[in-house]
mmCIF file of C-alpha atoms in Angstrom:
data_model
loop_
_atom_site.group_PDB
_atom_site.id
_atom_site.type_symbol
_atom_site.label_atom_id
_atom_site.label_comp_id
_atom_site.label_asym_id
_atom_site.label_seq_id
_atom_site.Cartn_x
_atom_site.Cartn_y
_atom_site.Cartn_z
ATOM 1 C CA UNK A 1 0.000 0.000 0.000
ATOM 2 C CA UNK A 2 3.019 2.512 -0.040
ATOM 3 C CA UNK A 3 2.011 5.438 -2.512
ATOM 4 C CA UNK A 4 3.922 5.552 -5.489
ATOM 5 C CA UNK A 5 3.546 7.438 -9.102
ATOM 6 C CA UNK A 6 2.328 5.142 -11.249
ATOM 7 C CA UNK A 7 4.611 4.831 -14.308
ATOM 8 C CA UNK A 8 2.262 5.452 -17.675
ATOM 9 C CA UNK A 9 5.423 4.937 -20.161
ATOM 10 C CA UNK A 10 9.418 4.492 -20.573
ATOM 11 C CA UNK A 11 10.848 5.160 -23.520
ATOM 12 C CA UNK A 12 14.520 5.626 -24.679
ATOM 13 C CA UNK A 13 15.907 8.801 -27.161
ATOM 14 C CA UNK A 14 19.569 7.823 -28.343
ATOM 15 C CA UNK A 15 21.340 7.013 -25.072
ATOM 16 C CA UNK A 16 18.466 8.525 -22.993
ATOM 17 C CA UNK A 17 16.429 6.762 -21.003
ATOM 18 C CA UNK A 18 13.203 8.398 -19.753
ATOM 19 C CA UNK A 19 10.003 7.689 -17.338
ATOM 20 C CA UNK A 20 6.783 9.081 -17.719
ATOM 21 C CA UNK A 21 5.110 9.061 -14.351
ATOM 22 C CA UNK A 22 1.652 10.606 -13.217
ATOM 23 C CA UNK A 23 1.432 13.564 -11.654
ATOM 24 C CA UNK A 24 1.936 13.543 -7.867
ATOM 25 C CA UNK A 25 -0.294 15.328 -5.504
ATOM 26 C CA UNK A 26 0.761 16.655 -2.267
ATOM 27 C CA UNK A 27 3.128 18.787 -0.296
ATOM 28 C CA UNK A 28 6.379 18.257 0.179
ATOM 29 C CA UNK A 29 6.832 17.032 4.057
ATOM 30 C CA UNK A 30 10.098 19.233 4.752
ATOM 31 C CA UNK A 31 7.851 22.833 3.375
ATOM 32 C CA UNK A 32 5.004 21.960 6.343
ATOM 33 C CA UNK A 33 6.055 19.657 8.827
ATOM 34 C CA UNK A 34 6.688 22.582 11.172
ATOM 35 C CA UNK A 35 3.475 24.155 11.090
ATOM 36 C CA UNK A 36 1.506 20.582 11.534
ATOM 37 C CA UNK A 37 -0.514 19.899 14.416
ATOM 38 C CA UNK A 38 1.328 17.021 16.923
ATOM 39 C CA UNK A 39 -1.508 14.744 15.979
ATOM 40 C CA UNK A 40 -1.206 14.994 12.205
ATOM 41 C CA UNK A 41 2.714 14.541 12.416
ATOM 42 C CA UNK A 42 1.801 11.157 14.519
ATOM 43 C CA UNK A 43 -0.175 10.156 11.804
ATOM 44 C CA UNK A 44 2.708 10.863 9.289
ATOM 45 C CA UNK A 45 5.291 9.134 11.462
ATOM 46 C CA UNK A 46 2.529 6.057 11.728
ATOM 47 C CA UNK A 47 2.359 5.818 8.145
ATOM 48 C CA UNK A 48 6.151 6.367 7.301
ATOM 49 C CA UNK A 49 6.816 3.749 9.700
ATOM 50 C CA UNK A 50 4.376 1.062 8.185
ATOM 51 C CA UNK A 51 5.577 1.739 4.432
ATOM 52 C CA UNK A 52 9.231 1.053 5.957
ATOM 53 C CA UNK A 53 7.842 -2.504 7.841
ATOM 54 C CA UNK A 54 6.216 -3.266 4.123
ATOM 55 C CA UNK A 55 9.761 -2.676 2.205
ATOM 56 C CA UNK A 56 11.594 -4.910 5.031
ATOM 57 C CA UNK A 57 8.656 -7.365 5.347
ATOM 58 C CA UNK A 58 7.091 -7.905 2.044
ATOM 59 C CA UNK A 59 9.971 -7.858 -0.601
ATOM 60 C CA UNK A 60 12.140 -10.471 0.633
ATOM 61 C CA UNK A 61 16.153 -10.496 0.126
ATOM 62 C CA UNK A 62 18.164 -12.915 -2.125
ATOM 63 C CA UNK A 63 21.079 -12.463 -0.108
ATOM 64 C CA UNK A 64 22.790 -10.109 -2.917
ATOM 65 C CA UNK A 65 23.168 -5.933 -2.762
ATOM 66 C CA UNK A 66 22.630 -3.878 -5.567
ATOM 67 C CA UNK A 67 19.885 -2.720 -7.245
ATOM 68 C CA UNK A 68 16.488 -3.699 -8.555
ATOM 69 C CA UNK A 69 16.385 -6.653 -10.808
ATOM 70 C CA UNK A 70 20.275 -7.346 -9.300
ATOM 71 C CA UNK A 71 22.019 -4.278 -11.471
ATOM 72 C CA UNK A 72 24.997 -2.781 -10.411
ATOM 73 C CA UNK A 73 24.822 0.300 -6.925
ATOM 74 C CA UNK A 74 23.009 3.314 -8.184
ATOM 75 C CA UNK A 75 23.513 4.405 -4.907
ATOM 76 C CA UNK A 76 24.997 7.876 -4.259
ATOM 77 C CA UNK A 77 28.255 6.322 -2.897
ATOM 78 C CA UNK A 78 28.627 4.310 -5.994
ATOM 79 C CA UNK A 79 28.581 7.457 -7.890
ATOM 80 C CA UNK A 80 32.204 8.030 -8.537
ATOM 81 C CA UNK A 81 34.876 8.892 -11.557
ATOM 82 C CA UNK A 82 37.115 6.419 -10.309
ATOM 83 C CA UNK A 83 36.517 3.012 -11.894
ATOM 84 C CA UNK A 84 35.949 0.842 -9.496
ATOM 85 C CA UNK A 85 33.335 -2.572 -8.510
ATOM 86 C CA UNK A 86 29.685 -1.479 -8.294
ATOM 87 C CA UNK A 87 28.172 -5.086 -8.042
ATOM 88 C CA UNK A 88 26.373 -5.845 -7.607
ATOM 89 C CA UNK A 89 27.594 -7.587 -4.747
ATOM 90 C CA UNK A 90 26.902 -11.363 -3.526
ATOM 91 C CA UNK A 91 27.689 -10.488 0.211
ATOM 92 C CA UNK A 92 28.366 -7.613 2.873
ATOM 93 C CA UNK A 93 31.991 -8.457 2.424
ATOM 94 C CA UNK A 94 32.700 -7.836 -1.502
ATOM 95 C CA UNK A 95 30.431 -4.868 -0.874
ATOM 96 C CA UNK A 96 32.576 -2.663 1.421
ATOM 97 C CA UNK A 97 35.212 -3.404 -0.395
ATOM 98 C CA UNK A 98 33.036 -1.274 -3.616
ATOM 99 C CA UNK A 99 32.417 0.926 -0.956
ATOM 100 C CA UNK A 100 35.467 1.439 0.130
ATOM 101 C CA UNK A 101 37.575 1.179 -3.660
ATOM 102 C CA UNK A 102 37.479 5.099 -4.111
ATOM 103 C CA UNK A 103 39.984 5.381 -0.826
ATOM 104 C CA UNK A 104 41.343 2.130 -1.181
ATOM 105 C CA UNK A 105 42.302 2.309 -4.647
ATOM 106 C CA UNK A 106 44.495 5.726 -4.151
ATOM 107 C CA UNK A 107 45.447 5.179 -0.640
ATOM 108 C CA UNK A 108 46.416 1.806 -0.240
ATOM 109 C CA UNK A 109 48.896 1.513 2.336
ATOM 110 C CA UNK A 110 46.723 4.411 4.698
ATOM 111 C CA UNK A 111 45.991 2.702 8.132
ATOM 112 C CA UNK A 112 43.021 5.123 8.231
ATOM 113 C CA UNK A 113 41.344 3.846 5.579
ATOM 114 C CA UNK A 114 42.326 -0.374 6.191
ATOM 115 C CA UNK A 115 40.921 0.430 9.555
ATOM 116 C CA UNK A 116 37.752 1.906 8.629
ATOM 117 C CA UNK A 117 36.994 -0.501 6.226
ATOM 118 C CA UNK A 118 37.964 -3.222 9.270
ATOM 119 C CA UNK A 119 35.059 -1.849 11.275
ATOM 120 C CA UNK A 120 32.564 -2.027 8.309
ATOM 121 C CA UNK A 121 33.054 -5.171 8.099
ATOM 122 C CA UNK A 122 33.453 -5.990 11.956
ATOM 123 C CA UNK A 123 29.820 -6.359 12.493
ATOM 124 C CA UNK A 124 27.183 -8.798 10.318
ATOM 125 C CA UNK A 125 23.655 -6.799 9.550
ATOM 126 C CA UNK A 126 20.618 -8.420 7.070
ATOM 127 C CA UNK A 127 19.940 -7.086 3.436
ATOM 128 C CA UNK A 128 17.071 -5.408 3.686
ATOM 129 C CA UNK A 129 14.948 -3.475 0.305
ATOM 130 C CA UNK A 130 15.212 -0.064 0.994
ATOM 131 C CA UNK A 131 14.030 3.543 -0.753
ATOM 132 C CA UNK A 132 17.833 4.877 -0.581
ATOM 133 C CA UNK A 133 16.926 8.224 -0.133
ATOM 134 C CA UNK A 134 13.711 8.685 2.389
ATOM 135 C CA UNK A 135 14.518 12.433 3.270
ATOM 136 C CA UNK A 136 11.896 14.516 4.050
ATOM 137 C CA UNK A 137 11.656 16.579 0.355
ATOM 138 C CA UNK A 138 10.993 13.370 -1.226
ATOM 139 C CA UNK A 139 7.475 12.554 0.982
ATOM 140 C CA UNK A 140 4.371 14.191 0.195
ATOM 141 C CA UNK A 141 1.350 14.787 2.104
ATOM 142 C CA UNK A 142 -1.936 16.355 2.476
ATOM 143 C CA UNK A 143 -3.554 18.774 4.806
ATOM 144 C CA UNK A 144 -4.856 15.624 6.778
ATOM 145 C CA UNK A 145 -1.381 14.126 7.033
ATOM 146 C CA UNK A 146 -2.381 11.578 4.906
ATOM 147 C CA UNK A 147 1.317 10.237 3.228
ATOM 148 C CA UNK A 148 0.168 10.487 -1.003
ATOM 149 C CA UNK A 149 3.391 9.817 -2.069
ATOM 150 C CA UNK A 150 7.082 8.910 -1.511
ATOM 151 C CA UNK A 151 9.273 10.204 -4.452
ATOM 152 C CA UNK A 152 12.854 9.597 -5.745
ATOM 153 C CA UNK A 153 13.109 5.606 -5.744
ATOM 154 C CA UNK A 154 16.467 5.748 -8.126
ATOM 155 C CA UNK A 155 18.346 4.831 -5.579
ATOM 156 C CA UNK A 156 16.551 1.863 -3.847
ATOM 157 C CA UNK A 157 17.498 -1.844 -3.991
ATOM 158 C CA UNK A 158 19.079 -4.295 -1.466
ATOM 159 C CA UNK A 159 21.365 -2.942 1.204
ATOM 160 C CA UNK A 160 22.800 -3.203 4.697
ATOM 161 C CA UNK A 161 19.551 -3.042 7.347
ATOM 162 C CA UNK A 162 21.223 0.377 8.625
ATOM 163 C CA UNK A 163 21.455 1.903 5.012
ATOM 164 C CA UNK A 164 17.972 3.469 5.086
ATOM 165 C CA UNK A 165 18.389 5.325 8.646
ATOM 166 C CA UNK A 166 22.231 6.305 7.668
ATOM 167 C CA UNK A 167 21.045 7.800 4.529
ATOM 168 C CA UNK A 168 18.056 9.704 5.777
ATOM 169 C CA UNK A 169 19.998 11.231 8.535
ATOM 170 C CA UNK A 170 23.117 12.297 6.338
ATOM 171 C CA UNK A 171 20.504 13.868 3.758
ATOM 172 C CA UNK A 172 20.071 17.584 3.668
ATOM 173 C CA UNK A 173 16.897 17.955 5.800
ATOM 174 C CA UNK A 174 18.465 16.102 8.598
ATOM 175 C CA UNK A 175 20.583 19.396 9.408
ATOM 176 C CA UNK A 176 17.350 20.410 10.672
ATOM 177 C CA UNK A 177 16.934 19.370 14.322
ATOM 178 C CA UNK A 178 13.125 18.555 13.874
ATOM 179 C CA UNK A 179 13.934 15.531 10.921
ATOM 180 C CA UNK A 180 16.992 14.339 12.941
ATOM 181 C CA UNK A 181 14.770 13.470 15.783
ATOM 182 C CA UNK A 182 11.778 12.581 13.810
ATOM 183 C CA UNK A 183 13.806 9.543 11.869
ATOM 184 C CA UNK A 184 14.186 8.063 14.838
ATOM 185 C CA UNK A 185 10.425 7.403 15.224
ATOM 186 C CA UNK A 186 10.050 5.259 12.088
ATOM 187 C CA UNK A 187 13.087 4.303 11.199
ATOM 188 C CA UNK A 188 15.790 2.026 13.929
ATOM 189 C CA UNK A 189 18.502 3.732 15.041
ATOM 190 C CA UNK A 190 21.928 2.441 14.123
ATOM 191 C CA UNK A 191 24.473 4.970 15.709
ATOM 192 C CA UNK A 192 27.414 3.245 15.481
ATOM 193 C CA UNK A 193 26.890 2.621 11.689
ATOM 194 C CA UNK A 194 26.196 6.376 11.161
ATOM 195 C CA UNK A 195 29.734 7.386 12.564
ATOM 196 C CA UNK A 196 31.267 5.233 10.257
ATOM 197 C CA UNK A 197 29.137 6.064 7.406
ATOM 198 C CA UNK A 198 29.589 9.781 8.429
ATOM 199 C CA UNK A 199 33.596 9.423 8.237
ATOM 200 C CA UNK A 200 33.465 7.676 5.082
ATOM 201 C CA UNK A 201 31.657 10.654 3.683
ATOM 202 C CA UNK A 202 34.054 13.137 4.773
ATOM 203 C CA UNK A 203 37.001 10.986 2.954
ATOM 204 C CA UNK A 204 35.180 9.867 0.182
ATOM 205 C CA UNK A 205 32.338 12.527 -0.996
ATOM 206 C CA UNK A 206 28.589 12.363 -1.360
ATOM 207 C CA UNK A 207 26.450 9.312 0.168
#
């Protein structure tokens, strides 16, 4: 039942290719979440936090990461000049080591980066679907705080279970204190995973 923009054509123009998607009807959650009543933001978080139980619960993991129909990352952190492995992946292992091939690849012999890449891999997490980038621009609502539609699904596939909170709180809106702390109430904290995922930004670029 998550609200999505139905898809009435693709189509590709030379090396192009392009989606033509309904028009979707709403306001964008980050332009009126302040000025909500606390009752209609509970019934956003409710509703947020059921679409997120559907994606973990209802579209079941083959054990690889990547991206729908098992295509390489399109991820944000896959999204560099230097060539490198964007899977996809057939386990958490060979995927930190993508993750990790931008710093890697040029700084080989720096402890800093063999040692962050030792404590990605130091703990074991599920592959869960997730949305990739579930910030608050890309979630419309009504004036009832009815959720009518979550945008901006480029980016989804199979990753780690903390990918989906790491991502939302790194994205722009989560500068704001309200989002930061509103995450948190549909989405499982991983803290530890966010530090790490953090400093790899700040080495690496955009995530």
């Amino acid at each position: 039942s998550i609200p999505v923009p139905r898809v009435l054509a693709t189509y590709i123009r030379g090396e192009v290719h392009y989606i033509v998607m309904e028009t979707a009807v709403g306001q964008r959650l980050d332009l009126v979440w302040e000025s909500m009543d606390p009752t209609v933001q509970d019934r956003v978080v409710a509703q947020l936090k059921d679409y997120v139980s559907q994606l973990r619960n209802n579209i079941p993991s083959e054990g690889w990461l990547g991206s729908v129909e098992r295509t390489r990352c399109r991820d944000d952190g896959f999204r560099t000049e230097i060539t490198g492995e964007k899977g996809p992946f057939d386990s958490l292992e060979t995927f930190y080591d993508g993750l990790m091939h931008p710093l890697t690849s040029t700084r080989p012999e720096d402890s800093y980066c063999v040692n962050l890449i030792r404590l990605f891999k130091s703990k074991q997490h599920s592959i869960v679907f997730t949305h990739g980038d579930l910030a608050a621009h890309n979630i419309l609502v009504d004036e009832q705080g009815t959720v009518t539609c979550i945008l901006d699904w480029d980016q989804s596939g199979f990753y780690p279970e903390y990918w989906e909170y790491c991502k939302a709180m790194i994205a722009r809106n989560a500068k704001d204190g309200w989002w930061s702390r509103g995450i948190e109430r549909f989405l499982a904290p991983y803290i530890w995973e966010e530090v790490l995922c953090r400093t790899w930004r700040e080495c690496h670029g955009p995530m």
